[in-house]
Steps between C-alpha positions, in 0.01 A plus 500: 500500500317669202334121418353478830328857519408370139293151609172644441360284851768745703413834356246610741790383781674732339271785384354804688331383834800240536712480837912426505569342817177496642486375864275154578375466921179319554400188735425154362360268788732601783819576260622828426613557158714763409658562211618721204385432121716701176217576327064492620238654318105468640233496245132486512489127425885382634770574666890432300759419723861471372854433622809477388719173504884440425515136511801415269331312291177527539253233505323429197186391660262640774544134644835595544486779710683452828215476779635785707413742194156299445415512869592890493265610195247259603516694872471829321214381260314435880552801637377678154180291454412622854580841420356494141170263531364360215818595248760273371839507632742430239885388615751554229854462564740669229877322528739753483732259309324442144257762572223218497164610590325153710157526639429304774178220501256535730455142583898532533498814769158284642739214631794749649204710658495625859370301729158645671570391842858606487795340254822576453571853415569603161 
């Protein structure tokens, strides 16, 4: 636990102005998206998002992600660009087993995005 708080990219996710648990409801297209992260912190220029994982073992690769978790950050990442225009939304899953810290691509989230018009729901 103590070399995750450590990763210097996660500090402010875990620093003053941080929220555990933080709730995620918004609308993208005509699908609701609801949700709860571990960890979100909102900065002037971005917006952290992290959750925890347990996968036993983890992938070793973003690319390796199951889609369900892929289609789930890149549904949250949606509803926080909306909320948060013009700052980056950063998805980082942390694996429980390993403790390994993954951020997720953008192009990557791109492809498992909500659909505009609809989708399937995250």
């Amino acid at each position: 636990v103590l070399g995750i708080v450590e990763v210097p990219a996660l500090a402010a996710a875990f620093g003053p102005g941080s929220l555990a648990e933080a709730p995620i409801v918004g609308r993208v297209g005509g699908q609701l998206v609801s949700g709860q992260v571990d960890r979100l912190v909102v900065e002037p220029d971005r917006v952290v998002v992290l959750d925890y994982k347990t996968n036993r073992p983890p992938p070793e690769t973003p690319d390796e992600v199951a889609p369900i978790h892929l289609r789930q950050m890149a549904a949250y990442r949606a509803v926080l660009r909306a909320a948060f225009p013009g700052r980056e939304v950063e998805c980082v899953l942390v694996w429980t087993y390993g403790a390994l810290v993954m951020t997720l691509p953008p192009q990557l989230l791109d492809a498992h995005a909500p659909a505009a018009g609809g989708g399937a729901p995250a």
